[in-house]
Amino acid sequence: MPTIHIHNKSGHPQTFEVHGFHDNKNITVPAHHTSTIAAGAHASGAIIALHHGHEGEQAEITFAGFGGNDFFDISNIVGAGGNITIQQVGEPSTRKGDPLFMEHLRSAWHKADHKTKESLKGSVFTDGKGHVERIGPIKDHPALEKFVRSFADGKTYIGVGAWNGSPGNASDNNQSSAAKGTKDSLITYSDGDATPDAHHHAPHTAHRPPQIHMIASETHAAPHKPEAHHGPGIDLHNRSGHECRYFFYDNYWNGNGTAGANFDHPLKSVHLHGHASAFVSLPKSFKGRVQRGQLIPATWVEFQLAASNDGHAHGDVSLEQGCDGAATIASTDGSGRHGGFEKDIIAHAPAKAVVHRQDGKKVLGSTMGNWMAGPNEAAAEWEMKEVGQRKAYIKGGTGTEDVASKNQRLRVDFF
């Protein structure tokens, strides 16, 4: 599996917020030190530098994405307070990011006229001497985006790019170009020049072949008889005409109405040919989801197999992290409970609701937002019209039917 190397060239410990890797736990890298994070093949996530508790520059990474290639970039959409670059280990030609972003920012600020500085109040933060310490989220301030483009256009993600139906800015879109193949990633942080040291490499881990991190994999090409299986689990049905691999993610943690979503370590995957089905045995403690593939945006079928209050299985369909097709969930205890939808709501969706995932697939954007982009309101409005909150979670809250099955087994169909 690939590894993320985070090298801190600065003279102080630097904390990074981590999404999609490292159990979604922050990591603090000591001064002049390199820390590593293991990443699953095909995993996606972000490493975000924190400055006095505020999110700043970030490295966004997808390993072995479309065509088996790595996709990564440096983004300043949520802010900046330091310098950062990213590249494949041993491949300087793949480097992205402005290694002197803050220096260029401070120079532009120094040259800016009074009117420009007034327009940036609340988004550019200075110390007592007037030196720029950090900037706030560019995505929330059009004037800040214009200012940053004056010195960093084409060097980092500045706007939101081609997302949520917007064509984006060509300079930002170019940041999404793929590297060749999949290798370890090197992130370099600095208060000064974030160009990687010439000697910094990790040949012993740089060229590993991609591996999917999973505990078990089952393949069933023919229909089965659910009653032949015993114990907690899912009766999984591929109702499409195409083969697909489905991934089961157990939450990292569960609380009172909250959960720590798992994006990088699937517990199990199951491959099904078109119109095939399989019984997927799972531990009774499972609380999480199943989805097509490993990428988001995607339709999530969320469930637990033995609730603490009644011992029954409970589940629902969620479109909060996107929609890559229809899905349903149903009880198997004879109670007739069911949720989700069978209709194709992507084909005729409005352009602003549609995004193209890393694998090139046309999907609907996240209604709640994540580290990649904010909420897609057009997608939420379309899903409310075509599906409705009763059948699937669209914007959180309440009103979605709870599908319960007292035998700790549920049926899930993907269309």
Short mmCIF file of C-alpha atoms in Angstrom, two decimals:
data_model
loop_
_atom_site.label_atom_id
_atom_site.label_comp_id
_atom_site.label_asym_id
_atom_site.label_seq_id
_atom_site.Cartn_x
_atom_site.Cartn_y
_atom_site.Cartn_z
CA MET A 1 0.00 0.00 0.00
CA PRO A 2 1.22 3.56 -0.64
CA THR A 3 2.65 5.74 2.11
CA ILE A 4 2.34 9.50 2.63
CA HIS A 5 5.60 11.12 3.81
CA ILE A 6 5.09 14.50 5.52
CA HIS A 7 8.36 16.43 5.87
CA ASN A 8 8.37 19.49 8.13
CA LYS A 9 11.23 21.82 7.13
CA SER A 10 10.18 24.48 9.63
CA GLY A 11 11.75 25.07 13.03
CA HIS A 12 8.57 24.28 14.97
CA PRO A 13 6.17 21.32 15.30
CA GLN A 14 3.41 21.53 12.70
CA THR A 15 -0.04 20.02 13.15
CA PHE A 16 -2.06 18.72 10.21
CA GLU A 17 -5.73 17.87 10.08
CA VAL A 18 -6.17 14.53 8.32
CA HIS A 19 -9.20 13.40 6.33
CA GLY A 20 -9.52 9.97 4.71
CA PHE A 21 -6.27 8.59 6.17
CA HIS A 22 -4.80 7.85 9.63
CA ASP A 23 -8.23 7.08 11.10
CA ASN A 24 -9.09 10.75 10.46
CA LYS A 25 -6.85 11.74 13.36
CA ASN A 26 -4.64 14.86 13.37
CA ILE A 27 -0.89 14.38 13.15
CA THR A 28 1.82 16.69 14.53
CA VAL A 29 5.18 16.51 12.75
CA PRO A 30 8.19 17.66 14.82
CA ALA A 31 10.53 20.35 13.48
CA HIS A 32 12.91 19.12 10.77
CA HIS A 33 11.30 15.70 10.89
CA THR A 34 9.41 13.39 8.53
CA SER A 35 6.32 11.45 9.63
CA THR A 36 4.54 8.82 7.58
CA ILE A 37 0.92 7.77 7.14
CA ALA A 38 -0.11 4.46 5.57
CA ALA A 39 -2.78 4.84 2.90
CA GLY A 40 -4.93 2.19 1.29
CA ALA A 41 -4.80 1.67 -2.46
CA HIS A 42 -7.52 3.78 -4.15
CA ALA A 43 -7.86 5.82 -0.93
CA SER A 44 -8.69 9.52 -1.11
CA GLY A 45 -8.24 12.25 1.44
CA ALA A 46 -6.61 15.51 2.45
CA ILE A 47 -3.76 16.69 4.68
CA ILE A 48 -4.52 20.22 5.94
CA ALA A 49 -2.05 22.46 7.78
CA LEU A 50 -3.50 24.11 10.88
CA HIS A 51 -2.51 27.62 11.97
CA HIS A 52 -3.69 28.64 15.45
CA GLY A 53 -6.61 26.27 14.99
CA HIS A 54 -7.54 27.57 11.53
CA GLU A 55 -7.45 25.38 8.42
CA GLY A 56 -4.92 26.47 5.81
CA GLU A 57 -3.11 25.05 2.81
CA GLN A 58 -3.91 21.44 2.02
CA ALA A 59 -2.70 18.53 -0.06
CA GLU A 60 -5.54 16.55 -1.65
CA ILE A 61 -4.68 13.01 -2.73
CA THR A 62 -6.32 10.08 -4.51
CA PHE A 63 -4.18 6.98 -4.91
CA ALA A 64 -4.62 4.75 -7.99
CA GLY A 65 -7.60 6.71 -9.30
CA PHE A 66 -8.82 6.81 -12.88
CA GLY A 67 -6.57 4.71 -15.11
CA GLY A 68 -4.62 3.48 -12.07
CA ASN A 69 -2.89 6.87 -11.70
CA ASP A 70 -2.42 9.06 -8.64
CA PHE A 71 -4.23 12.40 -8.57
CA PHE A 72 -3.10 15.11 -6.16
CA ASP A 73 -2.92 18.88 -5.84
CA ILE A 74 -2.28 21.71 -3.41
CA SER A 75 -5.33 23.78 -2.54
CA ASN A 76 -5.74 27.11 -0.77
CA ILE A 77 -9.52 27.07 -0.95
CA VAL A 78 -9.90 26.99 2.84
CA GLY A 79 -6.97 29.27 3.64
CA ALA A 80 -3.20 29.55 4.00
CA GLY A 81 -0.59 30.25 6.65
CA GLY A 82 2.46 28.37 5.39
CA ASN A 83 4.05 26.86 2.30
CA ILE A 84 3.44 23.33 1.08
CA THR A 85 4.18 21.15 -1.95
CA ILE A 86 3.37 17.59 -2.98
CA GLN A 87 4.88 15.13 -5.43
CA GLN A 88 5.38 11.43 -5.97
CA VAL A 89 8.46 10.25 -4.10
CA GLY A 90 11.48 10.39 -6.39
CA GLU A 91 9.50 12.14 -9.15
CA PRO A 92 10.15 15.92 -8.99
CA SER A 93 8.41 16.40 -12.35
CA THR A 94 5.09 15.59 -10.61
CA ARG A 95 5.51 18.37 -8.03
CA LYS A 96 2.56 20.70 -7.40
CA GLY A 97 2.11 23.76 -5.21
CA ASP A 98 3.88 27.09 -4.80
CA PRO A 99 6.88 26.53 -2.47
CA LEU A 100 6.96 30.29 -1.71
CA PHE A 101 3.24 30.99 -1.57
CA MET A 102 3.35 33.05 1.65
CA GLU A 103 6.30 35.11 0.44
CA HIS A 104 4.43 35.94 -2.76
CA LEU A 105 1.30 36.70 -0.71
CA ARG A 106 3.14 39.10 1.58
CA SER A 107 4.78 40.84 -1.37
CA ALA A 108 1.43 41.31 -3.11
CA TRP A 109 -0.12 42.61 0.13
CA HIS A 110 2.72 45.08 0.58
CA LYS A 111 2.14 46.43 -2.94
CA ALA A 112 -1.67 46.50 -2.68
CA ASP A 113 -3.42 49.87 -2.55
CA HIS A 114 -5.70 51.01 0.25
CA LYS A 115 -8.89 50.10 -1.65
CA THR A 116 -7.70 46.53 -2.20
CA LYS A 117 -6.76 46.09 1.45
CA GLU A 118 -10.13 47.44 2.56
CA SER A 119 -11.90 44.91 0.32
CA LEU A 120 -9.94 42.10 2.01
CA LYS A 121 -10.84 42.98 5.60
CA GLY A 122 -11.85 39.84 7.45
CA SER A 123 -10.01 37.55 5.05
CA VAL A 124 -6.36 38.64 5.36
CA PHE A 125 -4.95 38.50 8.89
CA THR A 126 -1.82 40.40 9.94
CA ASP A 127 0.33 40.68 13.07
CA GLY A 128 0.92 43.84 15.08
CA LYS A 129 3.46 45.05 12.53
CA GLY A 130 1.18 44.61 9.53
CA HIS A 131 2.85 41.44 8.24
CA VAL A 132 0.47 38.84 6.82
CA GLU A 133 0.19 35.74 9.04
CA ARG A 134 -2.58 33.89 7.21
CA ILE A 135 -5.61 34.21 4.96
CA GLY A 136 -9.09 32.84 5.48
CA PRO A 137 -11.17 30.64 3.14
CA ILE A 138 -10.85 31.85 -0.44
CA LYS A 139 -14.07 30.06 -1.38
CA ASP A 140 -16.05 32.49 0.80
CA HIS A 141 -14.49 35.75 -0.47
CA PRO A 142 -14.51 36.61 -4.22
CA ALA A 143 -12.24 39.60 -3.60
CA LEU A 144 -9.68 37.33 -1.92
CA GLU A 145 -9.78 34.90 -4.86
CA LYS A 146 -9.04 37.76 -7.28
CA PHE A 147 -6.18 38.94 -5.08
CA VAL A 148 -4.60 35.48 -4.73
CA ARG A 149 -4.86 34.85 -8.47
CA SER A 150 -2.71 37.94 -9.03
CA PHE A 151 0.35 36.02 -7.76
CA ALA A 152 -0.55 32.31 -7.54
CA ASP A 153 -2.76 31.59 -10.55
CA GLY A 154 -1.86 28.21 -12.04
CA LYS A 155 0.25 27.20 -9.03
CA THR A 156 -2.43 25.93 -6.61
CA TYR A 157 -6.17 25.35 -6.47
CA ILE A 158 -7.61 28.77 -5.70
CA GLY A 159 -11.28 28.49 -6.64
CA VAL A 160 -13.44 25.41 -6.54
CA GLY A 161 -12.54 24.20 -10.05
CA ALA A 162 -14.98 22.23 -12.20
CA TRP A 163 -17.39 21.26 -9.42
CA ASN A 164 -21.08 21.45 -8.60
CA GLY A 165 -21.96 22.09 -12.25
CA SER A 166 -19.58 25.04 -12.59
CA PRO A 167 -16.92 24.88 -15.34
CA GLY A 168 -14.48 26.38 -12.85
CA ASN A 169 -11.28 28.21 -13.68
CA ALA A 170 -8.99 26.64 -16.28
CA SER A 171 -5.91 27.23 -14.13
CA ASP A 172 -7.53 25.38 -11.23
CA ASN A 173 -8.78 22.55 -13.43
CA ASN A 174 -5.24 21.96 -14.67
CA GLN A 175 -4.20 21.17 -11.12
CA SER A 176 -6.19 17.93 -11.42
CA SER A 177 -3.80 16.41 -13.96
CA ALA A 178 -2.74 12.85 -13.16
CA ALA A 179 0.70 11.57 -12.26
CA LYS A 180 1.89 8.33 -13.87
CA GLY A 181 0.98 5.20 -11.96
CA THR A 182 0.76 5.02 -8.19
CA LYS A 183 3.63 5.66 -5.77
CA ASP A 184 4.29 7.04 -2.32
CA SER A 185 3.55 10.75 -1.88
CA LEU A 186 5.90 13.35 -0.40
CA ILE A 187 4.37 16.43 1.25
CA THR A 188 6.85 19.16 2.21
CA TYR A 189 5.87 21.95 4.63
CA SER A 190 7.90 25.07 5.42
CA ASP A 191 7.61 28.60 6.74
CA GLY A 192 10.18 29.41 4.06
CA ASP A 193 10.90 27.48 0.86
CA ALA A 194 8.82 24.28 0.67
CA THR A 195 10.83 22.81 -2.17
CA PRO A 196 11.74 19.25 -1.09
CA ASP A 197 15.33 18.65 -0.03
CA ALA A 198 17.31 17.05 -2.84
CA HIS A 199 18.29 14.12 -0.61
CA HIS A 200 14.74 13.41 0.58
CA HIS A 201 13.52 10.18 -0.96
CA ALA A 202 12.22 6.80 0.10
CA PRO A 203 13.17 4.26 -2.56
CA HIS A 204 12.22 1.30 -0.39
CA THR A 205 8.54 2.31 -0.51
CA ALA A 206 8.24 4.40 -3.64
CA HIS A 207 7.33 1.76 -6.19
CA ARG A 208 5.05 -0.69 -4.48
CA PRO A 209 2.32 -2.21 -6.66
CA PRO A 210 -1.21 -1.14 -5.73
CA GLN A 211 -3.03 -3.35 -3.23
CA ILE A 212 -6.58 -3.10 -1.98
CA HIS A 213 -6.76 -3.05 1.81
CA MET A 214 -9.41 -5.55 2.77
CA ILE A 215 -9.93 -8.42 5.15
CA ALA A 216 -12.04 -10.63 2.91
CA SER A 217 -13.41 -10.80 -0.60
CA GLU A 218 -16.25 -12.96 -1.85
CA THR A 219 -17.44 -13.51 -5.42
CA HIS A 220 -20.88 -14.88 -6.28
CA ALA A 221 -22.07 -14.99 -9.88
CA ALA A 222 -25.42 -16.70 -9.43
CA PRO A 223 -28.53 -15.99 -7.35
CA HIS A 224 -28.65 -17.58 -3.93
CA LYS A 225 -31.28 -18.62 -1.44
CA PRO A 226 -31.00 -16.28 1.54
CA GLU A 227 -32.59 -18.80 3.92
CA ALA A 228 -29.57 -21.10 3.46
CA HIS A 229 -27.42 -18.65 5.45
CA HIS A 230 -27.50 -17.96 9.16
CA GLY A 231 -26.17 -15.19 11.36
CA PRO A 232 -26.03 -11.39 10.99
CA GLY A 233 -25.26 -9.87 7.61
CA ILE A 234 -26.54 -8.45 4.35
CA ASP A 235 -28.38 -10.07 1.44
CA LEU A 236 -26.63 -8.09 -1.31
CA HIS A 237 -28.14 -7.83 -4.80
CA ASN A 238 -26.59 -6.27 -7.90
CA ARG A 239 -29.68 -5.29 -9.91
CA SER A 240 -27.64 -3.65 -12.68
CA GLY A 241 -26.37 -5.34 -15.80
CA HIS A 242 -22.75 -4.58 -14.94
CA GLU A 243 -20.31 -6.29 -12.61
CA CYS A 244 -19.35 -4.29 -9.57
CA ARG A 245 -17.33 -4.55 -6.37
CA TYR A 246 -19.07 -3.37 -3.21
CA PHE A 247 -17.16 -2.17 -0.15
CA PHE A 248 -18.27 -2.43 3.48
CA TYR A 249 -16.91 0.27 5.83
CA ASP A 250 -17.19 -0.11 9.60
CA ASN A 251 -17.31 3.29 11.36
CA TYR A 252 -14.20 4.35 13.28
CA TRP A 253 -16.35 5.28 16.26
CA ASN A 254 -20.01 5.68 17.16
CA GLY A 255 -21.67 8.11 19.53
CA ASN A 256 -25.13 9.36 20.44
CA GLY A 257 -26.46 10.21 16.98
CA THR A 258 -22.95 10.72 15.61
CA ALA A 259 -20.31 8.54 13.97
CA GLY A 260 -16.76 8.70 12.67
CA ALA A 261 -17.09 7.80 9.00
CA ASN A 262 -14.41 5.49 7.61
CA PHE A 263 -13.09 6.50 4.19
CA ASP A 264 -9.92 4.45 3.82
CA HIS A 265 -10.11 1.02 5.50
CA PRO A 266 -12.94 -1.19 4.21
CA LEU A 267 -13.69 -4.22 6.33
CA LYS A 268 -14.74 -6.37 3.41
CA SER A 269 -15.41 -6.20 -0.33
CA VAL A 270 -17.66 -8.37 -2.47
CA HIS A 271 -17.58 -8.69 -6.25
CA LEU A 272 -20.86 -9.41 -8.04
CA HIS A 273 -21.61 -9.93 -11.71
CA GLY A 274 -24.66 -8.18 -13.15
CA HIS A 275 -27.99 -9.47 -11.78
CA ALA A 276 -26.15 -11.62 -9.21
CA SER A 277 -26.49 -11.72 -5.43
CA ALA A 278 -24.66 -12.92 -2.33
CA PHE A 279 -25.11 -13.20 1.40
CA VAL A 280 -22.41 -11.14 3.13
CA SER A 281 -21.64 -12.31 6.65
CA LEU A 282 -20.60 -9.50 9.01
CA PRO A 283 -19.81 -9.24 12.72
CA LYS A 284 -22.82 -8.40 14.86
CA SER A 285 -20.97 -5.29 16.04
CA PHE A 286 -20.89 -3.79 12.53
CA LYS A 287 -22.08 -0.18 12.28
CA GLY A 288 -21.27 1.54 9.02
CA ARG A 289 -22.17 1.40 5.33
CA VAL A 290 -21.86 -0.39 2.01
CA GLN A 291 -21.24 1.46 -1.27
CA ARG A 292 -20.25 0.84 -4.86
CA GLY A 293 -16.46 1.02 -5.14
CA GLN A 294 -14.34 3.18 -2.85
CA LEU A 295 -14.76 6.70 -4.24
CA ILE A 296 -17.07 9.53 -3.27
CA PRO A 297 -19.44 11.10 -4.16
CA ALA A 298 -21.41 7.86 -3.80
CA THR A 299 -24.71 6.50 -2.54
CA TRP A 300 -24.35 5.11 0.99
CA VAL A 301 -26.51 2.35 2.46
CA GLU A 302 -25.98 2.82 6.18
CA PHE A 303 -26.79 0.13 8.72
CA GLN A 304 -26.06 -1.57 12.02
CA LEU A 305 -26.81 -5.21 12.73
CA ALA A 306 -27.53 -5.25 16.47
CA ALA A 307 -28.67 -1.98 18.00
CA SER A 308 -27.90 -1.58 21.70
CA ASN A 309 -31.52 -0.74 22.58
CA ASP A 310 -33.35 -3.64 20.88
CA GLY A 311 -30.74 -5.95 19.31
CA HIS A 312 -32.33 -5.51 15.87
CA ALA A 313 -30.73 -4.48 12.58
CA HIS A 314 -31.49 -0.91 11.46
CA GLY A 315 -30.62 0.87 8.23
CA ASP A 316 -31.33 3.59 5.69
CA VAL A 317 -30.11 5.02 2.38
CA SER A 318 -28.12 8.28 2.47
CA LEU A 319 -27.36 10.75 -0.33
CA GLU A 320 -25.50 13.17 1.95
CA GLN A 321 -22.11 12.20 0.49
CA GLY A 322 -23.40 12.07 -3.07
CA CYS A 323 -25.31 9.74 -5.37
CA ASP A 324 -23.82 7.33 -7.90
CA GLY A 325 -27.06 5.45 -8.47
CA ALA A 326 -30.19 4.09 -6.88
CA ALA A 327 -30.23 1.75 -3.89
CA THR A 328 -32.80 0.22 -1.55
CA ILE A 329 -32.73 -1.44 1.86
CA ALA A 330 -35.35 -3.81 3.27
CA SER A 331 -36.05 -6.01 6.26
CA THR A 332 -35.86 -9.81 5.93
CA ASP A 333 -37.95 -10.76 8.98
CA GLY A 334 -41.29 -10.53 7.18
CA SER A 335 -42.19 -7.09 8.56
CA GLY A 336 -42.14 -5.51 5.09
CA ARG A 337 -40.09 -2.46 6.03
CA HIS A 338 -38.15 -0.83 3.18
CA GLY A 339 -36.42 2.40 2.19
CA GLY A 340 -34.43 3.96 -0.62
CA PHE A 341 -35.37 4.29 -4.28
CA GLU A 342 -35.00 2.49 -7.62
CA LYS A 343 -35.25 5.41 -10.07
CA ASP A 344 -32.27 6.74 -12.06
CA ILE A 345 -32.04 10.34 -10.84
CA ILE A 346 -28.66 11.12 -12.43
CA ALA A 347 -29.38 10.92 -16.17
CA HIS A 348 -31.64 13.98 -16.30
CA ALA A 349 -30.30 15.90 -13.30
CA PRO A 350 -29.60 19.64 -13.73
CA ALA A 351 -26.02 20.48 -14.67
CA LYS A 352 -25.32 22.24 -11.38
CA ALA A 353 -26.19 19.09 -9.44
CA VAL A 354 -23.75 16.92 -11.40
CA VAL A 355 -20.03 16.38 -10.81
CA HIS A 356 -17.54 14.03 -12.44
CA ARG A 357 -15.75 11.80 -9.98
CA GLN A 358 -12.05 10.89 -10.15
CA ASP A 359 -12.92 7.78 -12.14
CA GLY A 360 -14.76 9.89 -14.72
CA LYS A 361 -18.24 8.74 -13.64
CA LYS A 362 -21.09 11.24 -13.70
CA VAL A 363 -22.60 11.48 -10.20
CA LEU A 364 -24.55 13.91 -8.02
CA GLY A 365 -22.58 16.06 -5.58
CA SER A 366 -22.57 15.88 -1.80
CA THR A 367 -25.49 17.67 -0.17
CA MET A 368 -23.56 18.19 3.08
CA GLY A 369 -20.07 18.93 1.77
CA ASN A 370 -16.72 17.44 2.76
CA TRP A 371 -13.00 18.20 2.45
CA MET A 372 -13.31 18.37 -1.36
CA ALA A 373 -16.10 20.95 -1.68
CA GLY A 374 -18.99 22.58 0.08
CA PRO A 375 -22.65 21.48 -0.04
CA ASN A 376 -24.17 21.11 -3.50
CA GLU A 377 -27.52 22.83 -3.07
CA ALA A 378 -28.64 21.99 -6.61
CA ALA A 379 -28.14 18.29 -5.90
CA ALA A 380 -30.09 18.59 -2.64
CA GLU A 381 -33.01 20.34 -4.35
CA TRP A 382 -33.11 17.78 -7.16
CA GLU A 383 -32.99 14.83 -4.75
CA MET A 384 -35.72 16.32 -2.58
CA LYS A 385 -37.90 16.54 -5.70
CA GLU A 386 -37.06 13.14 -7.17
CA VAL A 387 -36.60 11.03 -4.02
CA GLY A 388 -37.64 12.94 -0.92
CA GLN A 389 -36.34 12.87 2.64
CA ARG A 390 -38.74 10.06 3.62
CA LYS A 391 -36.96 7.55 1.36
CA ALA A 392 -33.34 8.69 1.86
CA TYR A 393 -31.32 11.08 4.00
CA ILE A 394 -30.61 14.14 1.85
CA LYS A 395 -29.83 16.93 4.31
CA GLY A 396 -29.55 15.12 7.63
CA GLY A 397 -32.16 15.82 10.26
CA THR A 398 -35.20 13.54 10.61
CA GLY A 399 -38.03 12.15 8.52
CA THR A 400 -36.24 9.22 6.86
CA GLU A 401 -37.80 5.84 7.49
CA ASP A 402 -35.84 3.52 9.78
CA VAL A 403 -35.73 0.05 8.22
CA ALA A 404 -35.54 -2.45 11.08
CA SER A 405 -35.22 -6.23 10.98
CA LYS A 406 -35.31 -8.21 14.22
CA ASN A 407 -33.27 -11.13 12.73
CA GLN A 408 -30.14 -8.91 12.37
CA ARG A 409 -30.20 -9.24 8.59
CA LEU A 410 -31.11 -6.71 5.90
CA ARG A 411 -31.47 -6.85 2.14
CA VAL A 412 -29.60 -4.25 0.08
CA ASP A 413 -30.16 -3.77 -3.65
CA PHE A 414 -28.00 -1.58 -5.90
CA PHE A 415 -29.44 -0.57 -9.27
#
